[in-house]
Short mmCIF file of C-alpha atoms and ligand atoms in Angstrom, two decimals:
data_model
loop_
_atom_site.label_atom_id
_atom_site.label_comp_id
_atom_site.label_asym_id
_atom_site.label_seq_id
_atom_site.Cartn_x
_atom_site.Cartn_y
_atom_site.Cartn_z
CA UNK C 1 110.93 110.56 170.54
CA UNK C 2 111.34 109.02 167.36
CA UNK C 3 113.66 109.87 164.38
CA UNK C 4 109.90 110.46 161.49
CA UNK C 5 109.63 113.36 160.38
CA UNK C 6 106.32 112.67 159.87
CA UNK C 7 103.96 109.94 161.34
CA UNK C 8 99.94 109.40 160.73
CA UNK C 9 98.51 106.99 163.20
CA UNK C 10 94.68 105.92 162.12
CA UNK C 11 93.91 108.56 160.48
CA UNK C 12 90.02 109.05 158.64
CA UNK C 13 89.05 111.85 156.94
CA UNK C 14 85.60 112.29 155.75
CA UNK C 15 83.97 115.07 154.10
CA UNK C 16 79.97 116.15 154.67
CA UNK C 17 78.06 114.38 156.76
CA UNK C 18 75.41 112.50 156.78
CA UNK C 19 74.56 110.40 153.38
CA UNK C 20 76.59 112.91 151.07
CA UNK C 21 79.75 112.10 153.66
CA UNK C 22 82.64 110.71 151.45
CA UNK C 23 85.37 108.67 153.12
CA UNK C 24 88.21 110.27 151.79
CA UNK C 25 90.85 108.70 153.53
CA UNK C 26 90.26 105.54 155.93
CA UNK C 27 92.50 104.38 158.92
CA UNK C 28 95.67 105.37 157.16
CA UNK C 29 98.90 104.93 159.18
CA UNK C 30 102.37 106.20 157.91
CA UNK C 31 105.67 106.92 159.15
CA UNK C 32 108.00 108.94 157.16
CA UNK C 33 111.76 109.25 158.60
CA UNK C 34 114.32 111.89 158.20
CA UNK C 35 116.30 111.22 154.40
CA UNK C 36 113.03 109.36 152.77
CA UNK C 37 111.01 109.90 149.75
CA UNK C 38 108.04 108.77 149.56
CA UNK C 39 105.77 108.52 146.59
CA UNK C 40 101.75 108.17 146.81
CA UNK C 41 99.72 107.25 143.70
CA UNK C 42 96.16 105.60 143.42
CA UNK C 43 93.38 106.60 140.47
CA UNK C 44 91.75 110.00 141.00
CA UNK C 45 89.75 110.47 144.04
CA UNK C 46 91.71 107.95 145.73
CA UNK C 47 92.37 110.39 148.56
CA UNK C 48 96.11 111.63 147.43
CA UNK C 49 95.44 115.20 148.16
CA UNK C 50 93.79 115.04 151.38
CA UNK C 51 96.43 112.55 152.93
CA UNK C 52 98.68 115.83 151.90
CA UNK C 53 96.64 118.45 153.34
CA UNK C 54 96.27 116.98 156.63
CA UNK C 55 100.38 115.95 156.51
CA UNK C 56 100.69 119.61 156.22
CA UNK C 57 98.47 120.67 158.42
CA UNK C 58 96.05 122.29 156.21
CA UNK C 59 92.91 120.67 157.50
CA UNK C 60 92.17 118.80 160.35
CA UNK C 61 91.37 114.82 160.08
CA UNK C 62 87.94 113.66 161.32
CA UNK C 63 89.86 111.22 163.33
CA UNK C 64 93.34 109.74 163.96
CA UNK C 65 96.57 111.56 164.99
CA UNK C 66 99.07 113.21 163.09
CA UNK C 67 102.49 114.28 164.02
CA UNK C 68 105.11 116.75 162.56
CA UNK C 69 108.13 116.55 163.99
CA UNK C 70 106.87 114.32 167.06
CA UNK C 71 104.57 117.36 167.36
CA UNK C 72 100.76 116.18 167.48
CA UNK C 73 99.10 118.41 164.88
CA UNK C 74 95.76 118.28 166.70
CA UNK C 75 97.10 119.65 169.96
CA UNK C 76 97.75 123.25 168.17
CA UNK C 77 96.40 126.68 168.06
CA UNK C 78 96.10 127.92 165.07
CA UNK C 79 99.13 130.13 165.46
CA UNK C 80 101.21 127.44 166.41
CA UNK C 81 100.00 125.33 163.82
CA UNK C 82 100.98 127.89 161.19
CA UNK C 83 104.36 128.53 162.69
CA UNK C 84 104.82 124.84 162.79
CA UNK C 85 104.26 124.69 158.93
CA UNK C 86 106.37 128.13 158.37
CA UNK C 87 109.39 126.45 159.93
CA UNK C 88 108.90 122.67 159.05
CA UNK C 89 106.47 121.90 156.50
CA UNK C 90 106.97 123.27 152.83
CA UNK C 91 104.09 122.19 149.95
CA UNK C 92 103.79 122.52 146.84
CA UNK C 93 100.37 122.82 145.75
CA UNK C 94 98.79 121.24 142.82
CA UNK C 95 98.00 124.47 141.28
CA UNK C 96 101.18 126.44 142.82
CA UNK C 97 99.09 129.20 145.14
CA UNK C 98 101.73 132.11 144.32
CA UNK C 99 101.52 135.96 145.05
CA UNK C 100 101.06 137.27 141.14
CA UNK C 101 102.61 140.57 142.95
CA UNK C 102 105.51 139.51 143.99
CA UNK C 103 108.42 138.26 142.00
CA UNK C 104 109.95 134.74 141.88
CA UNK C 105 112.64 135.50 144.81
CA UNK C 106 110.05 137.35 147.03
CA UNK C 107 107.83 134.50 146.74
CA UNK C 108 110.46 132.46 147.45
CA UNK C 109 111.70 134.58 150.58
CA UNK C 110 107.96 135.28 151.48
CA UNK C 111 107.61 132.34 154.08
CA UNK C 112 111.19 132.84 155.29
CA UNK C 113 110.55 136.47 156.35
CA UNK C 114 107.26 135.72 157.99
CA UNK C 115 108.88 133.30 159.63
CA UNK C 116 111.53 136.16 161.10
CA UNK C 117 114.58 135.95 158.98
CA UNK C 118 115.56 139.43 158.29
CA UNK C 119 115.07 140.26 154.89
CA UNK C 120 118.89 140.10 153.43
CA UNK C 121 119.38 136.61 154.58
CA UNK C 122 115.77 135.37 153.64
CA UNK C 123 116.55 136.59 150.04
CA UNK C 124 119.62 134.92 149.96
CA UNK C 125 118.08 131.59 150.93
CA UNK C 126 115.15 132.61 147.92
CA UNK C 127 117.90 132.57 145.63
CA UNK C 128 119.85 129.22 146.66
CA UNK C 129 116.98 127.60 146.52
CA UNK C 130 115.85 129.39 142.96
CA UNK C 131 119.29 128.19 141.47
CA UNK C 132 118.75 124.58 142.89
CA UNK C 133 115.69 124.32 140.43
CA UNK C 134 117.76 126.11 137.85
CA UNK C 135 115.42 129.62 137.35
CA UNK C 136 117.60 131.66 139.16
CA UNK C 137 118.21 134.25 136.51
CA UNK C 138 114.47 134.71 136.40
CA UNK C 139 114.36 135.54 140.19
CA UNK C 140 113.16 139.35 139.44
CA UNK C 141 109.96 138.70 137.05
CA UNK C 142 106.80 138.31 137.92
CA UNK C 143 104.39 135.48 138.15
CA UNK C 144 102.87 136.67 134.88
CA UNK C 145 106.13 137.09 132.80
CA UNK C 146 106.90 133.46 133.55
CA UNK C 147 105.62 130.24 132.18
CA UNK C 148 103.99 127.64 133.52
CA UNK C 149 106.60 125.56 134.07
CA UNK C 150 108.79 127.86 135.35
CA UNK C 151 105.98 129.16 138.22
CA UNK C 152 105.99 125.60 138.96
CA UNK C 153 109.78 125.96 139.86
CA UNK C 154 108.89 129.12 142.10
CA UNK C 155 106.29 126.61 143.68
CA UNK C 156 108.76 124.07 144.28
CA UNK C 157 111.91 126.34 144.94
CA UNK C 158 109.40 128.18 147.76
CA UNK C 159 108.88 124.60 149.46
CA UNK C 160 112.16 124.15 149.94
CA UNK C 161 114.01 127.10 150.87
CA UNK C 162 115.35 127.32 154.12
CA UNK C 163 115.92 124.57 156.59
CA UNK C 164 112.22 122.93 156.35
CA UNK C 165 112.49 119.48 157.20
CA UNK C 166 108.79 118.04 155.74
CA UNK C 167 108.65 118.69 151.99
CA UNK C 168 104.95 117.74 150.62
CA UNK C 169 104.30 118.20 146.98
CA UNK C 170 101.08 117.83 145.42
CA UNK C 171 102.04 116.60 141.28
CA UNK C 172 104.78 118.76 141.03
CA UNK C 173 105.45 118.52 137.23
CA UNK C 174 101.83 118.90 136.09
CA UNK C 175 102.88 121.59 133.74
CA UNK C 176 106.28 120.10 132.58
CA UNK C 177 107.83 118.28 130.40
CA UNK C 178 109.67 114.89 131.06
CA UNK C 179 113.37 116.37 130.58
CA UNK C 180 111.73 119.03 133.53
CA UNK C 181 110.00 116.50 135.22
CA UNK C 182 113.07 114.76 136.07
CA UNK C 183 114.92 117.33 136.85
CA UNK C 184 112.14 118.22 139.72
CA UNK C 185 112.38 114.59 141.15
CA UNK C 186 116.22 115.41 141.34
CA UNK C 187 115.67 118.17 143.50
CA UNK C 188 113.45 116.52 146.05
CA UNK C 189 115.70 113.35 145.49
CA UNK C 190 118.65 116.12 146.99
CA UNK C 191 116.67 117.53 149.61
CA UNK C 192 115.91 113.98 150.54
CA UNK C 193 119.62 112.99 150.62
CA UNK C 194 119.97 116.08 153.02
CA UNK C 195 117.99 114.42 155.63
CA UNK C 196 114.64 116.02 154.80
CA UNK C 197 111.52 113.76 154.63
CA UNK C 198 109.69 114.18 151.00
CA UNK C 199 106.28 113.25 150.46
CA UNK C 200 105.31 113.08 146.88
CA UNK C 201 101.83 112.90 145.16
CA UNK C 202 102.17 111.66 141.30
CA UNK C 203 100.06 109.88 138.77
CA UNK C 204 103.41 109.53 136.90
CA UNK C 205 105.46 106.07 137.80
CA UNK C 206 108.48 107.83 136.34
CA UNK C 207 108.58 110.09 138.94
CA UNK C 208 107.60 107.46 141.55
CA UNK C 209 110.55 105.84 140.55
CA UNK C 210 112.39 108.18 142.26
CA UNK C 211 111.39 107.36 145.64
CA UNK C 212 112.80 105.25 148.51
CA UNK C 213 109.04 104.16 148.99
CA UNK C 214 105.75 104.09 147.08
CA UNK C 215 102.26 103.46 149.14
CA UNK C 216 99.45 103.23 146.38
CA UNK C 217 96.07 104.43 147.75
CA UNK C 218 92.61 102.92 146.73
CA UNK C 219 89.46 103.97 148.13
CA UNK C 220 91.36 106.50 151.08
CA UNK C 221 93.21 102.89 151.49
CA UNK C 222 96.54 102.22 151.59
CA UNK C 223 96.28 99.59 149.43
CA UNK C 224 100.01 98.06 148.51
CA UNK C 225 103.75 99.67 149.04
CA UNK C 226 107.04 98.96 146.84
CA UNK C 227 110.40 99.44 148.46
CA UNK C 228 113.33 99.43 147.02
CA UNK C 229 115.17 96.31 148.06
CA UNK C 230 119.02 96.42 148.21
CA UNK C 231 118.89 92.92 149.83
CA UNK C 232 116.60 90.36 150.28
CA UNK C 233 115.76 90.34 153.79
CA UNK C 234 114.18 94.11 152.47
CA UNK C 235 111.83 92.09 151.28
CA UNK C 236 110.36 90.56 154.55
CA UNK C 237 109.62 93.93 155.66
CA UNK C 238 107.43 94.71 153.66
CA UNK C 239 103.58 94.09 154.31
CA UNK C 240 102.63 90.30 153.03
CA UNK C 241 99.52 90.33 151.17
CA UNK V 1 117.62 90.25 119.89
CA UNK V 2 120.32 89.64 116.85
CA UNK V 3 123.33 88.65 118.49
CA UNK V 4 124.04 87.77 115.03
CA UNK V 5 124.43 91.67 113.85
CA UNK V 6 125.34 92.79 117.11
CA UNK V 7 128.79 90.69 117.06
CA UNK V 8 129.26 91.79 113.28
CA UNK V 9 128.65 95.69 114.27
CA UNK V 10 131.26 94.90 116.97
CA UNK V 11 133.78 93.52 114.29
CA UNK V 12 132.79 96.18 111.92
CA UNK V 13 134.80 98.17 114.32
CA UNK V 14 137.98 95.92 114.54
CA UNK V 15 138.85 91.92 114.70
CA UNK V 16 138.18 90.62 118.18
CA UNK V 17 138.21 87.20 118.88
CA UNK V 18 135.21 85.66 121.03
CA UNK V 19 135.73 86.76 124.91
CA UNK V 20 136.84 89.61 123.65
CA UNK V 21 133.44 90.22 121.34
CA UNK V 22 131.33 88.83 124.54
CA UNK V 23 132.59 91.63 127.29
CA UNK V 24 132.45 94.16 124.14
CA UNK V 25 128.75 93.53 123.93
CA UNK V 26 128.27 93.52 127.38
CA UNK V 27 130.39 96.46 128.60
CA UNK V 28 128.86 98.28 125.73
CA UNK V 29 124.73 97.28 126.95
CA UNK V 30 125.45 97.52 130.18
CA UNK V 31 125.32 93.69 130.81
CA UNK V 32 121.71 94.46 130.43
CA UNK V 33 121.40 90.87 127.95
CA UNK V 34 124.22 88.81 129.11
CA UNK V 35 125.79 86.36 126.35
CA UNK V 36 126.82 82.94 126.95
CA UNK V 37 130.36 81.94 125.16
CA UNK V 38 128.76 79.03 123.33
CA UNK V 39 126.52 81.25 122.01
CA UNK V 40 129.59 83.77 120.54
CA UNK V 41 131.45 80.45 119.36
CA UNK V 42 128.09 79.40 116.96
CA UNK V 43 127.44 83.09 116.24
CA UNK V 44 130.73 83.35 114.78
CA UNK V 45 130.85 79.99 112.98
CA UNK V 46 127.37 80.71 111.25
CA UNK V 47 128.79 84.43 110.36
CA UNK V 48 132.04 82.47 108.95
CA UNK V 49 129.73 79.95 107.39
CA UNK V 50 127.54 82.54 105.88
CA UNK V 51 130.88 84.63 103.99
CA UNK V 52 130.49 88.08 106.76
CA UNK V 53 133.09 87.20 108.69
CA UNK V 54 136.50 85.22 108.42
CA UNK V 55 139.10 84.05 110.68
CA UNK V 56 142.14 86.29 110.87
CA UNK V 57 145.28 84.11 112.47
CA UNK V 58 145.48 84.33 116.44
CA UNK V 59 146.32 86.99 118.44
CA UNK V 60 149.50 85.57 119.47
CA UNK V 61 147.60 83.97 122.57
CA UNK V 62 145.98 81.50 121.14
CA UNK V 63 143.07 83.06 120.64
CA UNK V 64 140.96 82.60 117.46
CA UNK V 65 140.26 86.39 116.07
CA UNK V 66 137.57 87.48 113.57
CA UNK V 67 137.81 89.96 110.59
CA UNK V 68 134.09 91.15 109.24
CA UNK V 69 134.47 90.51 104.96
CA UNK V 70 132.59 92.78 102.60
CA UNK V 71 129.39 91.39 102.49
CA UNK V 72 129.62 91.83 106.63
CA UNK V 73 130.38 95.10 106.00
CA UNK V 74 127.49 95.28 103.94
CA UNK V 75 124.89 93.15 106.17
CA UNK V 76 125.82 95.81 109.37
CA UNK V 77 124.96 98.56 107.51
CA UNK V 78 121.49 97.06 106.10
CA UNK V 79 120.94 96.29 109.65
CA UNK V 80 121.63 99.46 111.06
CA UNK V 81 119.64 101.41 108.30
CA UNK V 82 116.67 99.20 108.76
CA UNK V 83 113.84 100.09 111.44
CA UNK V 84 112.98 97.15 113.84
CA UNK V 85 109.59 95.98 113.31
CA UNK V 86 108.21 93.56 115.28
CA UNK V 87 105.58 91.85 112.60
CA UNK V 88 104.15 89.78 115.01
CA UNK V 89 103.42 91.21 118.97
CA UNK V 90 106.05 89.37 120.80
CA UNK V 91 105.29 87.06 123.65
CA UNK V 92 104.16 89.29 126.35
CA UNK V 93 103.81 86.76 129.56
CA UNK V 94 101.78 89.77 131.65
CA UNK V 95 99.69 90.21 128.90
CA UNK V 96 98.35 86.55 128.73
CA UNK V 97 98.20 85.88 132.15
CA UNK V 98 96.48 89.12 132.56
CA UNK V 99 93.29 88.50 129.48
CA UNK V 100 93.09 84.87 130.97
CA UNK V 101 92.72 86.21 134.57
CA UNK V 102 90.35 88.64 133.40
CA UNK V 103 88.22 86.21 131.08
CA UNK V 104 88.29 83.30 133.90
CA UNK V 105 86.34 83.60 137.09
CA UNK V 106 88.20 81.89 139.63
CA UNK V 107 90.67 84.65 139.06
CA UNK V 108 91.08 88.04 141.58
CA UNK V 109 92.50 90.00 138.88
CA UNK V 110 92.59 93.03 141.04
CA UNK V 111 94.77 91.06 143.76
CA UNK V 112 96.93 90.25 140.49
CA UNK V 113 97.20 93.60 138.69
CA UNK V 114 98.20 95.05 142.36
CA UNK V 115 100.78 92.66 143.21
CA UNK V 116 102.03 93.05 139.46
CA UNK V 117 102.51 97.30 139.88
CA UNK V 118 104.46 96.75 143.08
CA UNK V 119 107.01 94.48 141.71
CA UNK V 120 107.06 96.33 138.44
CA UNK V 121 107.68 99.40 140.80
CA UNK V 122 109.93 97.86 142.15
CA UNK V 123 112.32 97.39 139.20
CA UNK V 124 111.25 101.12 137.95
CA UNK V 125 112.93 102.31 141.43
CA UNK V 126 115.59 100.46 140.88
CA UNK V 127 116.72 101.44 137.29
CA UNK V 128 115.89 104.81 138.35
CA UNK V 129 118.61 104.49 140.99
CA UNK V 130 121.07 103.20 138.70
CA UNK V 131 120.18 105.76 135.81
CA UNK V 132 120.89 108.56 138.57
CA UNK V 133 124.28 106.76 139.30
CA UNK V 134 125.15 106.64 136.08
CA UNK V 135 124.66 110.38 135.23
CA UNK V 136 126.23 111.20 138.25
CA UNK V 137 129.86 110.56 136.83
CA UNK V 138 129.42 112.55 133.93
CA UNK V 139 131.24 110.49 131.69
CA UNK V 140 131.15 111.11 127.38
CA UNK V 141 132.70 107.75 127.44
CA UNK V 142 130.95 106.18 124.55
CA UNK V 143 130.48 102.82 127.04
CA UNK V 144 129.23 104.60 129.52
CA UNK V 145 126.83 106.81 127.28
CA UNK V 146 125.63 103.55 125.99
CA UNK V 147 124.74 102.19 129.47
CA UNK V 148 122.99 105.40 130.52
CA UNK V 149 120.42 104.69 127.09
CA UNK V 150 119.64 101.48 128.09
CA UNK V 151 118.85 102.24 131.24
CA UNK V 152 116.24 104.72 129.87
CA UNK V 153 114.55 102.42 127.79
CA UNK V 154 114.38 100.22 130.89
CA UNK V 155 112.66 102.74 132.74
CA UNK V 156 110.03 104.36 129.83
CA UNK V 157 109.58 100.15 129.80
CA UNK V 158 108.95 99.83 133.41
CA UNK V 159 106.53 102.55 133.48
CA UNK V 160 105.16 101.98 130.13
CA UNK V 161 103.94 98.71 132.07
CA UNK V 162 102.80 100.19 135.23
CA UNK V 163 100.94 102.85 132.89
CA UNK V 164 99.30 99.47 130.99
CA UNK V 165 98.57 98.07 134.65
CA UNK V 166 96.41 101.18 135.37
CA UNK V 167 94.70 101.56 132.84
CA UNK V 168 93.61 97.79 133.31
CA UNK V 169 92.05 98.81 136.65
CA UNK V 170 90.55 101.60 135.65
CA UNK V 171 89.33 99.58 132.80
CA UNK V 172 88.07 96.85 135.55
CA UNK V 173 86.52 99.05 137.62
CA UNK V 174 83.97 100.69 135.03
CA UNK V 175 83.28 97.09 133.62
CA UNK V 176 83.11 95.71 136.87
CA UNK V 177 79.11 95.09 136.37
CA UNK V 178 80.10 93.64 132.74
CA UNK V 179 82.38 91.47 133.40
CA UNK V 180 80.02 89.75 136.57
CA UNK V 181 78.92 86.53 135.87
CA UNK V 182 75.21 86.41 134.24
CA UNK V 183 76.03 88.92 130.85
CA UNK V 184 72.46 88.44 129.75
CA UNK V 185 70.51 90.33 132.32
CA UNK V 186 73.50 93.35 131.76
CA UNK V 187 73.22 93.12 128.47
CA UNK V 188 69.22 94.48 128.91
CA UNK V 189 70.70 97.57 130.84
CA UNK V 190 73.54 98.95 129.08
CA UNK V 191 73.26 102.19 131.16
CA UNK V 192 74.61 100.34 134.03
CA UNK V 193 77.06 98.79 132.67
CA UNK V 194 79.61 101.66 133.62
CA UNK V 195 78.33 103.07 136.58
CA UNK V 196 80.87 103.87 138.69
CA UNK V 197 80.64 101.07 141.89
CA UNK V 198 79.22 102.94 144.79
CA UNK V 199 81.38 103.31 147.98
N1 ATP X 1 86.60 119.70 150.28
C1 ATP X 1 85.99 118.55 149.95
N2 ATP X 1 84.67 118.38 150.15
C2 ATP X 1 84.06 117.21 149.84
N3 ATP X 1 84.67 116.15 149.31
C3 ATP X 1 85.98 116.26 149.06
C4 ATP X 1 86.72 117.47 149.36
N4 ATP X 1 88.02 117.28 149.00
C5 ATP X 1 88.07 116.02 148.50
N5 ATP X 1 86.87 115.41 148.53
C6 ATP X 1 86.57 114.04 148.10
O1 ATP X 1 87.47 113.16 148.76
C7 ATP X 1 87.92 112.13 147.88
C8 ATP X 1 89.44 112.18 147.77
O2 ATP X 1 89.81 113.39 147.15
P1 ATP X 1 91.33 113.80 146.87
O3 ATP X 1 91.35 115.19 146.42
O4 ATP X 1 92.13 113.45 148.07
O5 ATP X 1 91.67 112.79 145.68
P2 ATP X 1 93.04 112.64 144.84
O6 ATP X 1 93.49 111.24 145.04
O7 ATP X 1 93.97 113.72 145.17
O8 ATP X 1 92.50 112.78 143.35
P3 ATP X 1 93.20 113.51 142.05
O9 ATP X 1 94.17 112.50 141.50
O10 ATP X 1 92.04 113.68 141.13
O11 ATP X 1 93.82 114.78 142.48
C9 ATP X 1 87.21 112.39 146.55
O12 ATP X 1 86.10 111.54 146.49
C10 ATP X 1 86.81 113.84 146.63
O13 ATP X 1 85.66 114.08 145.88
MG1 MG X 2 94.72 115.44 144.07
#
């Protein structure tokens, strides 16, 4: 057993087969721990989003092993796998995937209820988690009498309500501005300071900035990583080139 | 950087002598641009020399203290109400090294550009980190405010930089057949001159 939260271990991904296949993402290996951020950038198509979908469980990788937890992904049903990502895992998606029928605290409380939590307590934990990305007055409107931005929040406030301990979020301040965009990182900066692991995906070095960590991808390569160094010997950790 | 105005701003507010000016300028820039007191001690001679500033007695101490004249007064405000314009670009080391690497072929600018981002992430992380410290106490003291701005600029610097540093690969990568050595035989097919390098 092993304090990550989350851990890749030669990991490929490739889409198609055949001479359309595209190698997405190419013996990647990652460890995230309990109380880290982490921060992945590379150009578009670098393989960003699919190192995030199979973190989360969303698709399988052609190869490689992933764990959640210390739980190997690939061993799962599919129920299991989705009640693994109900209780651990909470994403944001790059273009939010909210319920335009629901309002901003039953989106929130969605996951929590199918997860079990009675209803009272599920909507509680909606709304702590709606005030920690400052909408909370705005927890009764619907997805369509909110703006962008502030259905970002929902996304973002929906990842980490409850006591999920993987947070993966997919350019979570597309929509907003930087005053916004900050105040996002600050968030997953807290949750991270509350022992959760945070992955985040950004093309935006401000918001990179944030994080303990920052791998940049090339190719589906994990080409270089910056840590912050509060001593020297930091330094020696980190991969020579 | 005018050390020159900055120390007469600082005795626009009262007569200091020059520690006192020195850990004004830092407290109040966060030590960002440390001064050296030799550098205070000419400052303030040339500022004497020059009619903006005279010397005022001693503070009882023995130390040497400064009152801004008129014309001081006058020279802050000019200085203040004027916008700083850099005329000529100003000595950018990364951006040298950088269009020689690129123009030379003995060079692996990609190796360079990468190692660049990571320690210019590096410092990005770490004025983030003090930024967020530095909100955290809430202060409105004016010293503190002061801090907190110059920490911003640090970091729209730092990723003003690793912005720059992109865009340079991306650049490098869609001029990758360009910039190969025989330009003659590229020059004939222009077409493929930003094809995207195949995987
Ligand atoms: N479902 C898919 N089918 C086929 N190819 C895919 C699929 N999803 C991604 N790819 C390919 O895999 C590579 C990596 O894609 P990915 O979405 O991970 O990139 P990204 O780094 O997130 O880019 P962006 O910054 O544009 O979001 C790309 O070449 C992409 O075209
Ligand atoms: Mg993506």
């Amino acid at each position: 057993m092993s304090d990550q939260v989350l851990q890749l271990r030669k990991v490929c991904m490739t889409y198609g087969n055949g001479a359309n296949s595209v190698g997405a993402l190419r013996d990647i290996n990652l460890d995230v721990s309990a109380g880290e951020f982490v921060a992945v950038m590379g150009p578009s198509g670098s393989g960003k989003s699919s190192l995030l979908t199979l973190a989360g469980g969303l698709e399988k990788a052609t190869s490689g092993d992933i764990y959640v937890e210390n739980t190997p992904l690939g061993a799962l049903n599919i129920n299991e796998l989705a009640r693994l990502r109900r209780r651990a895992i909470g994403y944001v998606f790059q273009d939010f995937n909210l319920v335009p029928s629901l309002t901003a605290v039953e989106n929130v409380a969605l996951p929590r209820e199918l997860d079990g939590v009675p209803s009272r307590k599920a909507r509680r934990q909606a709304m702590d988690a709606l005030r920690s990305v400052g909408i909370d007055k705005l927890a009764d409107r619907f997805m369509d009498q909110i703006s962008g931005g502030q259905r970002q929040r929902v996304a973002i406030a929906r990842a980490i309500v409850g006591q999920r301990r993987l947070i993966l979020a997919d350019e979570p301040t597309g929509a907003l501005d930087t005053a916004s965009g900050d105040g996002i990182m600050e968030v997953l900066r807290h949750r991270a300071d509350a022992g959760c692991a945070v992955v985040l995906v950004t093309h935006e070095a401000r918001h990179a900035g944030w994080a303990d960590r920052v791998l940049f991808l090339k190719d589906g390569r994990i080409v270089d990583q910056a840590a912050q160094s509060y001593d020297p010997t930091d330094l020696l950790e980190l991969p020579a080139n | 950087m005018s050390i020159r105005h900055s120390l007469l701003a600082l005795l626009h507010d009262q007569p200091m002598y020059g520690y006192q000016l020195r850990s004004e300028f830092e407290e109040r820039t966060g030590s960002t641009w440390p001064l050296n007191i030799g550098q205070v001690y000419t400052t303030l001679d040339r500022l004497e020399r020059d009619g903006l500033a005279v010397k005022d007695g001693d503070d009882g101490e023995g130390h040497v203290v400064y009152r801004i004249t008129a014309s001081g007064k006058t020279e802050v405000s000019q200085w203040f109400a004027a916008p700083v314009v850099a005329t000529n670009p100003p000595r950018n080391e990364l951006a040298i090294k950088l269009s020689l690497a690129m123009t030379l072929d003995n060079v692996d600018v990609e190796m360079l550009l990468q190692a660049q981002r990571t320690a210019s992430m590096r410092n990005l992380q770490t004025y983030t980190r003090q930024r967020r410290e530095a909100a955290k106490s809430d202060s409105n003291d004016s010293q503190d405010v002061a801090w907190i701005l110059v920490l911003d600029s640090l970091v729209f610097g730092a990723e003003a930089e690793i912005r720059w540093l992109d865009h340079c690969e991306g650049w490098l990568r869609k001029h990758r057949f360009r910039t190969s050595k025989s330009p003659a035989s590229h020059a004939a097919e222009p077409t493929n001159a930003t094809k995207e390098p195949t995987r």
